[in-house]
Amino acid sequence: MKSPLVIYWSRRDFRLRDNEALLEAITYSKTKNIPFLPLFILEEYMTQGEEFGYSSQYMIAEAIPSFAKQFTRFAVVHYKGAGYFDLLSKKYNLYIFVNDDVYPDFNTQIKKLERNNIQVHVYKDRVTVKKDTETGSGNLYSVFTPFKNAVWNEFVRSAPLPKADASSCTHISKNEFESLPHSISPTDIKKLCDKEPMVHIGKHTLKIPHKPNLSIWYTNEEDALNHFKSFIKKDGISGYKEKRDSLEEDTVGSGQTSKMSVALAWGFVSARTLVHEIQKHFDDAFEISTQDEEHNEGALCYISELIWREFYGYLLFNHPELMHTEFQKKFRGTISWVKDDIALVRFKAWIMGETGYPIVDAAMKQLAETGWMHNRARMIVASVLTKNFGVDWRWGQEYFRAMLIDLDEASNNGGWQWGASVGADPKPIRIFNAELQAESHDKTGAYREKWLGQDGFMQRPLSAPIIDHKIAREEALERYNLKHVKPRDF
Ligand SMILES: Cc1cc2nc3c(=O)[nH]c(=O)nc-3n(C[C@H](O)[C@H](O)[C@H](O)COP(=O)(O)OP(=O)(O)OC[C@H]3O[C@@H](n4cnc5c(N)ncnc54)[C@H](O)[C@@H]3O)c2cc1C
């Protein structure tokens, strides 16, 4: 006879506050008097160094032990994937509680479990608003501003849930816990996650040449939340609208953007919690109906950025094919990217920060050294890789997947499709002029100086860009079959 077991399947949601799956699992366990077990599956791909970059390896090795410490028993198992529950269901009647994700693989795993008659309860998490939000004519949104207007109130009204406390749940016995198949200690994750990551681009596989210094990042809920609170206190939100786009401001202290993408990507905090902290600080609900009243501009702008994150999550959930293909159908298979051997040379120069465009090189060094890059810089390097160098946006997406400490598949995909001008929210093709971008967003050169070093920055004019911008611009229009279009220089 199988015994019942309530599982909180922890994925990228290492927090006690506003964690619906965790709260529901605890409630179920208590009301039915069934033992409770929080569990993380260290999936094999995470330890094979194939696509799981240094940043992701580092983060799970740091975040899981510190999250696990807050529970009486927290299991970490090393297994292929969610198939682990099939194994466990031989001994237990499982009741699994999990927060959702918009990455297509998540739904495949859930469907498999359901097919095998395993009870799984999935809770809304990655996207706060309704994932099936429709326009007045019953279609899905594809443009940001109307989407934002439609979901704004729902977003700001979604109050965070209370902090979870599993201390009064019953647990499986120590013996049972220790004999869970494929169980490892949370601290063993570090030993297993020490592989040299690779990036697969087109038919090539490249070793990642950089190992960022990731010790600069917070790795748990308390530190992430404190980071945000001090960002608010230091007027980070009030000054956000003017300063968010400035690369030179990014060199001051811990920067003029919140650096909450890491917390959101790993689930140390929820978007609802961030909104709630802003509402508390300004004593304002920020509802759309009152937007003609006085509101803090910085706060409105910050909430709007959080809704960009919602938008990309919504798009990927509803269009899982976007991981591999363009949102705009007219660009599917129609862009003539440069030949493979040329692309490879340019791509390598790009990842090494040796393109000859100082702003691009500085940004690529920031990524290589910290696992993170400022949003403006991400837009510039994405535009240069795809437009100036004619390299397929999927290559850039893959490299970012391997490098980013804040990797969020939906935002990364959305950012790349935007950068390549093939995504939703279509605008006329934007071909960023890297020099003009540097002049407007790094006026004093502080950002370039920081990442290239004074000497590197001063020497830059000596090594010309590997492709002249004017030529690149013409070539890009041809490649996109847009020779008739006259894009504005950004
Ligand atoms: C090519 C490219 C790839 C990107 N990849 C990722 C990624 O993997 N993970 C990720 O979280 N963001 C990604 N972004 C979006 C953005 O660059 C980061 O969210 C932002 O730089 C994070 O810094 P911050 O937390 O200090 O942002 P803040 O300016 O403080 O913004 C607050 C929050 O709003 C959200 N946000 C801000 N800008 C955007 C945006 N353009 N798109 C979506 N959400 C946004 C983020 O959650 C961010 O933490 C990408 C953008 C581009 C152009």
XYZ file of C-alpha atoms and ligand atoms in Angstrom:
543
model
C 0.000 0.000 0.000
C 1.443 3.392 -1.047
C 1.645 6.209 1.442
C 0.584 9.726 0.484
C 3.164 12.479 0.069
C 2.746 16.185 -0.663
C 5.579 17.562 -2.769
C 6.417 21.200 -3.277
C 8.399 20.962 -6.505
C 10.759 23.882 -6.284
C 12.052 25.170 -9.614
C 13.094 28.796 -10.073
C 11.125 30.074 -7.081
C 13.519 30.112 -4.152
C 11.411 32.223 -1.806
C 8.974 31.945 1.091
C 7.042 35.156 0.354
C 4.330 35.204 -2.288
C 4.901 31.609 -3.304
C 1.504 30.158 -4.091
C 2.523 26.570 -4.855
C 4.457 26.395 -1.601
C 1.609 27.858 0.442
C -0.932 25.535 -1.142
C 1.274 22.504 -0.609
C 1.657 23.373 3.071
C -2.086 23.941 3.496
C -2.895 20.635 1.769
C -0.364 18.758 3.854
C -1.758 20.206 7.080
C -5.456 19.801 6.309
C -5.073 16.219 5.055
C -2.334 15.378 7.522
C -0.036 14.132 4.782
C 3.754 14.449 5.067
C 5.248 17.427 3.254
C 8.442 17.340 1.199
C 9.973 20.278 -0.676
C 12.123 18.962 -3.533
C 14.413 20.251 -6.256
C 15.382 18.118 -9.227
C 18.912 18.852 -10.325
C 18.263 17.857 -13.913
C 21.043 16.091 -15.761
C 21.403 18.820 -18.357
C 22.290 21.235 -15.554
C 25.336 19.217 -14.631
C 26.548 18.435 -18.114
C 27.778 21.941 -18.875
C 26.185 21.811 -22.284
C 23.793 24.724 -22.200
C 23.853 25.532 -18.536
C 26.339 28.389 -18.255
C 28.653 29.326 -15.384
C 26.118 31.857 -14.123
C 23.291 29.347 -13.850
C 25.590 26.704 -12.370
C 26.799 29.218 -9.800
C 23.339 30.407 -8.905
C 21.777 27.019 -8.227
C 24.837 25.944 -6.234
C 24.457 29.032 -4.031
C 20.706 29.555 -3.956
C 19.473 26.039 -3.237
C 21.449 25.329 -0.046
C 20.408 28.661 1.382
C 16.729 28.118 0.462
C 16.804 24.508 1.693
C 18.072 25.568 5.121
C 14.688 27.106 5.867
C 12.926 23.726 5.811
C 13.118 20.791 8.207
C 13.770 18.477 5.244
C 14.449 19.610 1.705
C 15.354 17.019 -0.909
C 17.697 17.607 -3.803
C 17.776 14.761 -6.294
C 19.995 14.369 -9.313
C 17.941 12.902 -12.135
C 17.040 13.238 -15.826
C 14.035 15.483 -15.173
C 10.439 15.331 -14.001
C 10.443 11.599 -14.767
C 11.753 11.401 -11.210
C 8.176 11.573 -10.018
C 7.338 8.373 -11.921
C 10.034 6.724 -9.888
C 8.750 8.162 -6.637
C 5.154 7.290 -7.468
C 6.044 3.589 -7.204
C 6.268 4.078 -3.461
C 4.054 7.111 -2.788
C 0.723 8.564 -3.802
C 2.007 11.925 -4.898
C 0.323 15.314 -4.676
C 2.658 17.691 -6.468
C 2.421 21.478 -6.148
C 4.438 23.596 -8.545
C 4.624 27.172 -9.816
C 4.339 27.511 -13.554
C 6.820 28.646 -16.158
C 6.345 29.832 -19.709
C 9.279 27.910 -21.168
C 7.741 25.285 -23.490
C 9.582 22.405 -21.834
C 7.713 23.027 -18.581
C 4.330 22.242 -20.109
C 5.705 19.149 -21.820
C 6.883 17.854 -18.450
C 3.547 18.596 -16.770
C 1.588 16.858 -19.533
C 3.791 13.787 -19.192
C 3.119 13.603 -15.462
C -0.614 13.967 -16.013
C -0.537 11.218 -18.640
C 1.063 8.992 -16.024
C -1.796 9.783 -13.642
C 0.308 11.798 -11.227
C -1.628 14.584 -9.515
C -0.018 17.940 -10.283
C -1.366 21.302 -9.154
C 0.111 24.147 -11.167
C -0.035 27.775 -9.960
C 0.338 31.005 -11.884
C 3.742 32.474 -11.214
C 5.985 33.607 -14.076
C 3.243 35.803 -15.508
C 1.173 37.696 -12.941
C -1.639 38.702 -15.296
C -3.950 36.321 -17.153
C -1.951 34.423 -19.747
C -4.949 34.310 -22.081
C -5.668 38.065 -21.981
C -7.352 38.979 -25.263
C -8.020 42.136 -27.229
C -11.588 43.392 -27.671
C -11.800 41.389 -30.904
C -10.767 38.161 -29.205
C -7.166 37.991 -30.396
C -3.970 37.740 -28.423
C -2.055 40.979 -28.003
C 1.031 41.478 -30.127
C 1.783 45.134 -29.363
C 3.105 46.232 -25.986
C 1.243 49.485 -25.234
C -2.312 48.171 -25.664
C -1.309 45.056 -23.723
C 0.078 47.216 -20.934
C -3.101 49.306 -20.798
C -5.258 46.192 -20.723
C -3.409 44.481 -17.880
C -2.163 47.441 -15.824
C -4.861 47.423 -13.142
C -4.891 43.659 -12.843
C -1.125 43.817 -12.388
C -1.019 46.516 -9.716
C -3.970 45.016 -7.840
C -2.412 41.548 -7.506
C -1.436 41.552 -3.852
C 1.395 39.277 -2.766
C 0.603 36.259 -0.600
C 1.920 35.906 2.970
C 5.186 34.269 3.875
C 5.039 30.470 3.930
C 5.846 28.529 7.064
C 6.159 24.760 6.848
C 7.390 24.239 10.408
C 4.151 22.681 11.663
C 3.786 20.194 8.776
C 4.516 16.538 9.269
C 7.513 15.152 7.408
C 8.708 11.799 6.180
C 11.035 10.028 8.606
C 14.787 10.662 8.541
C 15.370 7.110 7.218
C 12.843 7.511 4.470
C 14.288 10.889 3.584
C 17.795 9.528 3.368
C 16.740 6.630 1.196
C 15.046 8.780 -1.455
C 16.425 7.569 -4.789
C 19.159 9.712 -6.408
C 19.233 12.024 -3.425
C 22.227 14.301 -2.942
C 23.098 16.916 -0.345
C 22.320 20.528 -1.399
C 25.976 21.358 -0.877
C 26.968 18.671 -3.420
C 25.438 20.747 -6.189
C 28.634 22.763 -6.400
C 30.698 19.644 -7.063
C 28.316 18.443 -9.753
C 27.964 21.837 -11.410
C 31.544 22.516 -12.361
C 31.495 21.790 -16.065
C 32.863 24.033 -18.747
C 29.790 25.364 -20.538
C 29.364 25.255 -24.298
C 27.255 27.274 -26.647
C 25.591 25.691 -29.670
C 25.243 28.098 -32.554
C 24.131 26.879 -35.953
C 26.231 23.770 -36.600
C 29.021 24.899 -34.256
C 29.732 24.203 -30.627
C 31.996 26.695 -28.876
C 33.510 26.621 -25.429
C 32.562 29.661 -23.392
C 35.831 31.530 -22.959
C 34.853 33.596 -19.906
C 34.197 32.788 -16.279
C 32.466 35.797 -14.722
C 32.996 36.914 -11.138
C 29.569 36.143 -9.739
C 30.277 36.670 -6.067
C 28.977 40.244 -6.522
C 25.397 38.945 -6.722
C 22.874 38.302 -3.962
C 21.819 34.669 -3.859
C 18.792 34.536 -1.577
C 15.416 36.093 -0.870
C 16.385 38.296 2.088
C 19.367 39.856 0.350
C 17.426 40.396 -2.863
C 14.577 42.075 -1.023
C 16.952 44.235 1.008
C 18.694 45.236 -2.197
C 15.371 46.412 -3.608
C 14.357 48.239 -0.443
C 17.612 50.130 -0.364
C 17.219 50.927 -4.086
C 13.855 52.515 -3.256
C 15.272 54.337 -0.234
C 18.095 55.796 -2.267
C 15.503 57.303 -4.620
C 16.221 54.669 -7.270
C 12.570 54.588 -8.241
C 12.050 58.346 -8.157
C 15.029 58.902 -10.433
C 14.398 55.804 -12.527
C 12.797 57.427 -15.546
C 15.688 59.844 -16.189
C 18.519 57.550 -15.246
C 17.549 54.058 -16.349
C 18.863 54.435 -19.863
C 22.218 55.897 -18.924
C 25.229 53.635 -19.220
C 27.489 56.030 -17.375
C 25.080 55.994 -14.413
C 25.491 52.221 -14.458
C 29.078 52.725 -13.327
C 28.005 54.565 -10.167
C 27.690 52.430 -7.043
C 25.525 49.449 -7.836
C 23.959 51.275 -10.776
C 20.844 53.272 -11.448
C 18.614 50.382 -12.371
C 17.329 48.004 -9.724
C 19.248 44.816 -10.722
C 16.086 42.948 -9.781
C 16.173 40.857 -12.958
C 18.361 38.349 -11.109
C 15.872 38.134 -8.239
C 12.951 37.700 -10.633
C 14.731 35.160 -12.801
C 15.531 32.922 -9.828
C 12.313 33.635 -7.995
C 13.913 35.251 -4.928
C 11.128 37.814 -5.155
C 7.954 37.989 -7.186
C 6.934 40.881 -9.423
C 3.897 41.336 -7.136
C 6.201 41.898 -4.160
C 8.168 44.557 -6.031
C 4.971 46.385 -6.974
C 3.741 46.093 -3.399
C 6.989 47.626 -2.032
C 6.648 50.532 -4.467
C 3.008 51.053 -3.508
C 3.921 51.102 0.175
C 6.752 53.548 -0.340
C 4.722 56.050 -2.367
C 1.441 55.311 -0.589
C -0.194 55.020 -3.976
C -1.946 52.079 -5.646
C -0.845 53.335 -9.102
C -4.102 52.296 -10.721
C -4.582 53.305 -14.314
C -7.896 55.067 -13.724
C -6.139 57.626 -11.534
C -3.232 58.219 -13.854
C -4.302 61.730 -14.609
C -3.639 62.490 -10.962
C -0.155 63.179 -9.668
C 1.898 60.010 -9.650
C 5.561 59.452 -9.273
C 6.840 59.246 -12.862
C 9.709 56.961 -11.927
C 7.341 54.475 -10.309
C 5.033 54.441 -13.337
C 8.016 53.857 -15.583
C 9.347 51.058 -13.358
C 5.965 49.293 -13.258
C 5.763 49.624 -17.018
C 9.134 47.841 -17.344
C 7.872 45.055 -15.130
C 4.952 44.775 -17.532
C 7.444 44.326 -20.422
C 8.556 41.245 -18.538
C 4.911 40.141 -18.290
C 4.444 40.793 -21.997
C 7.393 38.620 -23.023
C 6.219 35.846 -20.706
C 2.731 36.086 -22.200
C 4.115 35.962 -25.748
C 6.321 32.930 -25.174
C 3.579 31.066 -23.346
C 1.119 31.633 -26.186
C 3.676 31.175 -28.983
C 6.168 28.539 -27.821
C 7.644 28.392 -31.325
C 9.236 31.819 -30.711
C 12.257 30.191 -29.088
C 13.296 29.161 -32.575
C 11.449 31.336 -35.024
C 10.567 34.960 -35.703
C 7.307 36.436 -34.399
C 6.803 38.321 -37.665
C 5.933 35.731 -40.278
C 7.368 37.803 -43.104
C 10.853 37.306 -41.650
C 10.625 33.537 -41.174
C 13.352 32.065 -43.349
C 13.561 35.191 -45.504
C 16.545 37.044 -43.989
C 19.811 36.195 -45.707
C 22.222 36.078 -42.765
C 25.910 36.198 -43.712
C 27.645 32.974 -44.702
C 28.463 30.628 -41.876
C 32.271 31.039 -41.912
C 32.011 34.845 -41.895
C 29.348 34.732 -39.186
C 31.610 32.608 -37.010
C 34.528 35.053 -37.235
C 32.282 38.013 -36.419
C 30.500 36.174 -33.651
C 33.807 35.285 -31.988
C 34.968 38.915 -32.178
C 31.635 39.944 -30.652
C 31.804 37.554 -27.705
C 35.445 38.502 -27.040
C 34.627 42.226 -27.072
C 36.883 42.795 -30.062
C 34.537 44.301 -32.597
C 36.198 47.708 -32.727
C 32.950 49.386 -31.623
C 34.009 50.545 -28.128
C 30.493 50.616 -26.711
C 29.837 47.052 -27.908
C 33.181 45.811 -26.646
C 32.623 47.453 -23.254
C 29.195 45.846 -22.964
C 30.471 42.415 -23.937
C 33.200 42.749 -21.296
C 30.619 43.726 -18.702
C 28.756 40.516 -19.526
C 31.911 38.403 -19.535
C 33.029 39.773 -16.172
C 29.740 40.014 -14.261
C 27.226 37.724 -16.005
C 24.977 40.776 -16.461
C 24.629 43.645 -18.930
C 22.729 46.923 -18.807
C 19.501 46.945 -20.841
C 20.600 49.741 -23.183
C 23.830 47.856 -23.827
C 21.884 44.644 -24.532
C 19.867 46.526 -27.152
C 23.010 47.911 -28.771
C 24.948 44.632 -28.906
C 21.896 42.788 -30.242
C 21.418 45.357 -32.990
C 25.094 45.314 -33.955
C 25.326 41.512 -34.043
C 22.250 41.071 -36.188
C 22.211 44.217 -38.341
C 25.856 45.276 -38.661
C 27.333 41.786 -38.656
C 24.435 39.941 -40.270
C 24.591 37.144 -37.702
C 21.400 35.227 -36.950
C 19.734 36.514 -33.746
C 19.457 32.906 -32.480
C 23.252 32.835 -32.057
C 23.087 35.874 -29.794
C 20.162 34.381 -27.910
C 22.166 31.196 -27.283
C 25.231 33.074 -26.057
C 23.125 35.153 -23.667
C 21.443 31.960 -22.455
C 24.824 30.588 -21.560
C 26.111 33.784 -19.925
C 23.331 35.697 -18.191
C 22.928 35.507 -14.418
C 19.368 36.820 -14.925
C 18.524 34.435 -17.735
C 14.792 34.496 -18.324
C 13.959 32.589 -21.492
C 10.983 34.787 -22.338
C 12.673 38.163 -21.792
C 15.839 36.977 -23.490
C 13.904 35.749 -26.501
C 11.786 38.910 -26.570
C 14.892 41.086 -26.260
C 16.639 39.296 -29.114
C 13.629 39.385 -31.400
C 13.248 43.097 -30.606
C 16.964 43.704 -31.228
C 16.768 41.923 -34.572
C 13.508 43.772 -35.458
C 11.684 40.501 -36.098
C 9.574 40.314 -32.945
C 6.198 41.456 -31.674
C 5.501 45.151 -31.175
C 6.749 45.812 -34.709
C 8.374 49.134 -35.442
C 10.226 50.115 -38.599
C 13.611 48.376 -38.666
C 15.983 49.966 -36.134
C 19.650 49.926 -37.028
C 21.484 51.301 -34.030
C 24.498 53.419 -34.776
C 26.878 52.289 -32.044
C 28.708 55.615 -32.006
C 25.545 57.687 -31.672
C 24.324 55.315 -28.980
C 27.573 55.822 -27.071
C 27.318 59.587 -27.428
C 23.787 59.686 -26.051
C 24.001 57.011 -23.352
C 27.626 57.149 -22.260
C 28.297 60.840 -22.676
C 31.413 61.033 -20.507
C 32.719 57.656 -21.638
C 32.647 56.382 -18.044
C 31.059 53.085 -19.050
C 33.572 52.416 -21.824
C 36.390 53.414 -19.560
C 35.190 51.130 -16.808
C 34.980 48.018 -18.957
C 37.741 48.637 -21.460
C 40.131 50.383 -19.122
C 41.422 53.857 -19.829
C 44.068 52.521 -22.199
C 41.709 50.290 -24.063
C 39.222 53.099 -24.545
C 41.867 55.579 -25.670
C 43.349 53.064 -28.089
C 40.032 52.165 -29.612
C 40.151 54.537 -32.555
C 43.273 52.665 -33.656
C 41.359 49.443 -34.183
C 38.534 50.364 -36.521
C 35.180 48.558 -36.307
C 35.364 45.235 -38.112
C 32.622 46.584 -40.344
C 32.019 50.223 -41.092
C 28.571 51.296 -39.915
C 27.494 52.922 -43.189
C 28.291 49.830 -45.229
C 26.749 47.600 -42.587
C 23.549 49.620 -42.701
C 23.131 49.185 -46.459
C 23.906 45.491 -46.220
C 21.408 45.028 -43.418
C 18.589 46.590 -45.420
C 19.393 44.293 -48.313
C 19.516 41.280 -46.054
C 16.085 42.092 -44.630
C 14.714 42.814 -48.130
C 14.057 46.377 -47.016
C 16.238 48.327 -49.468
C 13.374 50.722 -50.102
C 13.120 51.661 -46.410
C 14.992 54.635 -44.958
C 15.511 53.859 -41.281
C 16.265 56.617 -38.814
C 19.752 56.553 -37.310
C 19.435 55.817 -33.594
C 18.842 41.123 -26.068
C 18.199 41.230 -24.704
C 18.185 40.130 -23.853
C 17.589 40.220 -22.592
N 17.589 39.118 -21.773
C 16.992 39.182 -20.556
C 16.970 38.046 -19.690
O 17.439 36.960 -20.014
N 16.411 38.211 -18.462
C 15.842 39.395 -18.058
O 15.341 39.468 -16.938
N 15.806 40.454 -18.880
C 16.380 40.398 -20.100
N 16.371 41.511 -20.908
C 15.657 42.717 -20.454
C 16.491 43.741 -19.667
O 17.690 44.003 -20.312
C 16.781 43.307 -18.227
O 15.597 42.879 -17.605
C 17.336 44.468 -17.411
O 18.521 44.936 -17.976
C 17.587 44.011 -16.008
O 18.192 44.984 -15.227
P 17.457 45.614 -13.966
O 16.850 44.559 -13.147
O 18.436 46.524 -13.320
O 16.320 46.406 -14.701
P 15.412 47.637 -14.233
O 15.627 48.719 -15.228
O 15.608 47.975 -12.817
O 13.956 47.099 -14.516
C 13.160 46.457 -13.521
C 12.683 45.140 -14.030
O 11.826 45.329 -15.165
C 12.004 44.267 -16.089
N 12.525 44.791 -17.343
C 13.213 45.933 -17.537
N 13.476 46.096 -18.846
C 12.957 45.026 -19.488
C 12.902 44.607 -20.847
N 13.430 45.343 -21.835
N 12.299 43.447 -21.135
C 11.744 42.689 -20.167
N 11.758 43.031 -18.869
C 12.359 44.183 -18.533
C 13.036 43.320 -15.473
O 12.366 42.316 -14.794
C 13.797 44.224 -14.516
O 14.400 43.531 -13.450
C 16.972 41.440 -22.188
C 16.986 42.535 -23.055
C 17.595 42.441 -24.295
C 17.600 43.637 -25.202
